[in-house]
Amino acid sequence: MSRQTLGGTSRKQPAQLPVLSGRPLASLYAGNVRAVFARGLKATWGSNWAITASGFVEPVLYLVAMGVGLGSLIGTVEGPGGERIGYANYIAPALLAVSAMNGAVYDSTWNVFFKLNYAKLYEGMLNTSLGPLDVALGEILLALLRGALYATGFTAVMGVMGLVTAPWALLMVPAAVLVAFGFASFGMGVTSFMKTFQQMDWISFVMLPMFLFSATFYPLSVYPEPVQWMVQALPLWHGVELLRQLSAGAVTAATGLHILYYLVMILLGLVLTTARLRRLFLS
Amino acid sequence: MSQAHRPDSAGRGDIVVSARNLTKKFGDFTAVDAISFQVRAGESFGLLGPNGAGKSTTMRMIGGVSRRTSGELAIMGLDPDRHGPEIRAHLGVVPQQDNLDQELRVRDNLIVYGRYFGLPHSYLRPKADELLEFAQLADKARAKVDALSGGMKRRLTIARSLVNDPRMLLLDEPTTGLDPQARHILWDRLFRLKESGVTLILTTHYMDEAEQLCDRLIVVDKGRIMAEGSPAALIREHSTREVLELRFGSERNAAVAAELGGIGERQEALPDRVLIYADDGEAALEQVSGRGLRPLTSLVRRSSLEDVFLRLTGRSLID
Ligand SMILES: Nc1ncnc2c1ncn2[C@@H]1O[C@H](COP(=O)(O)OP(=O)(O)OP(=O)(O)O)[C@@H](O)[C@H]1O
Ligand SMILES: [Mg+2]
């Protein structure tokens, strides 16, 4: 270390230190989500965007292979409003939901797992004036951002393929962000329980069937009733339905319920993640 | 919250850490067992103790990242359970294990950490350069953290703890892994920070460090305070002025110790040497020779905290 610099003489107090007394949630939240989010951008920039592009490409490949390829055999199917629509139009919004989910889950599971268990990142953050809610929100927003980027890209692909028809369809992007938020929030909460790589594999083990069976490629009505109930309990089905309804402009009370499902999921995920961070690093 | 409770209002000499019956349990295991102590603003306060004594656990409770099981704790007048973020805004923390941000470059580690405190970029940019200079890492500013040596990482962690101009520094074995030159420069730097009114709380396994840096310290063992005082007072109280160290060879030390009864105030047989506590070490050595005992080597030295520690815990500080 160097002796010449930083003598005790010129010690100034920093321009501003946040004083947070008396605020609700003062022990959990310092109102500085931005710093966590910005840190994530800086760390991610240029590093692993290329690798994770696969999460974006996958649903696009499905859209091309199934929508165009398989769709030419299938012809038209019944859309959410009861009208006949092309098979590609049918699966495209579902795959958009999958795209949002993939983006959100990538950051909120594997990346968070690494930071939690190996990088000690959150431990360092929680030694500062950040609270666990700041950390949770910042990380979730980062995951959400990837989900939003995937979804926007996917919507553009849909546009190019002529699959965006109703004006409602423009609402698909914010709706996909909502879906991403739900998965990011919940994904981080769940990941906080994971201790080993084997446990992390369970996440893929749940994700793949959810992707295949959440009425993504065919309607729910093909299942016997008990299976329908199960599928309807899963978050992806609500995302698929929400986006499918928007894409066809068939907005009903059910649309509101799907949105509500995600709002609850976001809230639960946030509460869970914050509680877990607190338990893991502040207990 | 009234103005009087704001951490900002702590002046020199005010009590900034107050612990009463502070206890931490992990399940059934009591890591910190009802300890009570106070630290005043501008003071340099040390925690000494063998591995597992509960030093880091205590530091983490002070830092507001570990919740106490029972007892009272006030940091700058605030309860860390309820005002964690606010208290931590005024702390600089050097944890025992470095937790630098591996995904960021060296200089960004300082800036981003400062951002966590809500500090503006305009303040942080020059501050980061100043701290890099201090840590002698200016030429590594753009390096990845992984590319630093262990000691360099330690220096970066220490530099990082200063980014928010903390009022209180918590240093958990700060100089572990530093070379002697870096250690002396750090001592110098800590001394200046102390002069400018920063409260230092540190743990260490190096007795010279404790004697150099601490105005006052507590010796902890098994989660309890064994003694408290200034280094000089502790030596006066728990040891003699001098110590005679004799080596008879590892097999014979214990046997010979039995023949040394009555020489000095107290004898202590360690596996590698026998210690005789006496106010006059040379005189004690003469008595040893007088009994016809011929040590392989002998050394008279002043008592140190190491001896106090040995006396109090029956264990050597450096395990
Ligand atoms: N998270 C934890 N869960 C369970 N036990 C713990 C935990 N943290 C610490 N302990 C136990 O508490 C005791 C005190 O640990 P602590 O880290 O405070 O010791 P220390 O005085 O800092 O030791 P060292 O000199 O080795 O750093 C040890 O017995 C340790 O095993
Ligand atoms: Mg320790």
Tab-separated table of N, CA and C and ligand atoms in Angstrom, chain B residues 26 29 31 50-57 96 173 205, ligand 1:
chain	number	residue	atom	x	y	z
B	26	PHE	N	-26.233	-20.541	17.420
B	26	PHE	CA	-26.528	-21.263	16.182
B	26	PHE	C	-27.123	-22.596	16.609
B	29	PHE	N	-25.806	-24.324	19.823
B	29	PHE	CA	-24.442	-23.888	20.081
B	29	PHE	C	-24.389	-22.383	20.333
B	31	ALA	N	-22.335	-19.267	20.235
B	31	ALA	CA	-21.084	-18.751	19.661
B	31	ALA	C	-20.620	-17.506	20.396
B	50	PRO	N	-8.796	-17.101	20.233
B	50	PRO	CA	-8.398	-18.207	19.350
B	50	PRO	C	-9.463	-18.482	18.296
B	51	ASN	N	-9.161	-19.359	17.360
B	51	ASN	CA	-10.135	-19.723	16.328
B	51	ASN	C	-11.439	-20.175	16.981
B	52	GLY	N	-12.530	-19.697	16.433
B	52	GLY	CA	-13.837	-20.120	16.923
B	52	GLY	C	-14.296	-19.423	18.183
B	53	ALA	N	-13.572	-18.378	18.616
B	53	ALA	CA	-13.917	-17.697	19.868
B	53	ALA	C	-15.214	-16.909	19.748
B	54	GLY	N	-15.574	-16.551	18.531
B	54	GLY	CA	-16.794	-15.755	18.338
B	54	GLY	C	-16.503	-14.331	17.890
B	55	LYS	N	-15.273	-14.077	17.451
B	55	LYS	CA	-14.899	-12.715	17.036
B	55	LYS	C	-15.669	-12.283	15.788
B	56	SER	N	-15.612	-13.104	14.762
B	56	SER	CA	-16.284	-12.727	13.506
B	56	SER	C	-17.786	-12.619	13.725
B	57	THR	N	-18.333	-13.512	14.519
B	57	THR	CA	-19.766	-13.459	14.794
B	57	THR	C	-20.125	-12.135	15.462
B	96	GLN	N	-13.684	-11.206	7.000
B	96	GLN	CA	-12.533	-12.113	7.109
B	96	GLN	C	-12.197	-12.720	5.748
B	173	GLU	N	-9.572	-9.465	10.798
B	173	GLU	CA	-8.252	-9.945	10.367
B	173	GLU	C	-7.799	-9.237	9.086
B	205	HIS	N	-4.952	-11.964	14.772
B	205	HIS	CA	-4.187	-13.015	15.455
B	205	HIS	C	-2.744	-12.562	15.633
C	1	LIG	N1	-23.388	-19.613	10.359
C	1	LIG	C1	-22.965	-20.403	11.342
C	1	LIG	N2	-23.625	-21.531	11.648
C	1	LIG	C2	-23.223	-22.331	12.643
C	1	LIG	N3	-22.159	-22.097	13.425
C	1	LIG	C3	-21.450	-20.992	13.181
C	1	LIG	C4	-21.809	-20.080	12.133
C	1	LIG	N4	-20.920	-19.070	12.126
C	1	LIG	C5	-20.058	-19.329	13.114
C	1	LIG	N5	-20.368	-20.478	13.753
C	1	LIG	C6	-19.653	-21.060	14.899
C	1	LIG	O1	-19.508	-20.050	15.872
C	1	LIG	C7	-18.236	-20.126	16.470
C	1	LIG	C8	-17.557	-18.779	16.373
C	1	LIG	O2	-17.239	-18.533	15.031
C	1	LIG	P1	-16.493	-17.200	14.584
C	1	LIG	O3	-16.408	-17.226	13.118
C	1	LIG	O4	-17.168	-16.040	15.220
C	1	LIG	O5	-15.064	-17.398	15.233
C	1	LIG	P2	-13.781	-16.468	15.166
C	1	LIG	O6	-13.499	-16.017	16.546
C	1	LIG	O7	-13.980	-15.411	14.161
C	1	LIG	O8	-12.678	-17.486	14.691
C	1	LIG	P3	-11.448	-17.323	13.661
C	1	LIG	O9	-10.308	-16.786	14.432
C	1	LIG	O10	-11.188	-18.724	13.230
C	1	LIG	O11	-11.902	-16.448	12.554
C	1	LIG	C9	-17.487	-21.252	15.770
C	1	LIG	O12	-17.552	-22.394	16.587
C	1	LIG	C10	-18.257	-21.475	14.505
C	1	LIG	O13	-18.214	-22.825	14.137
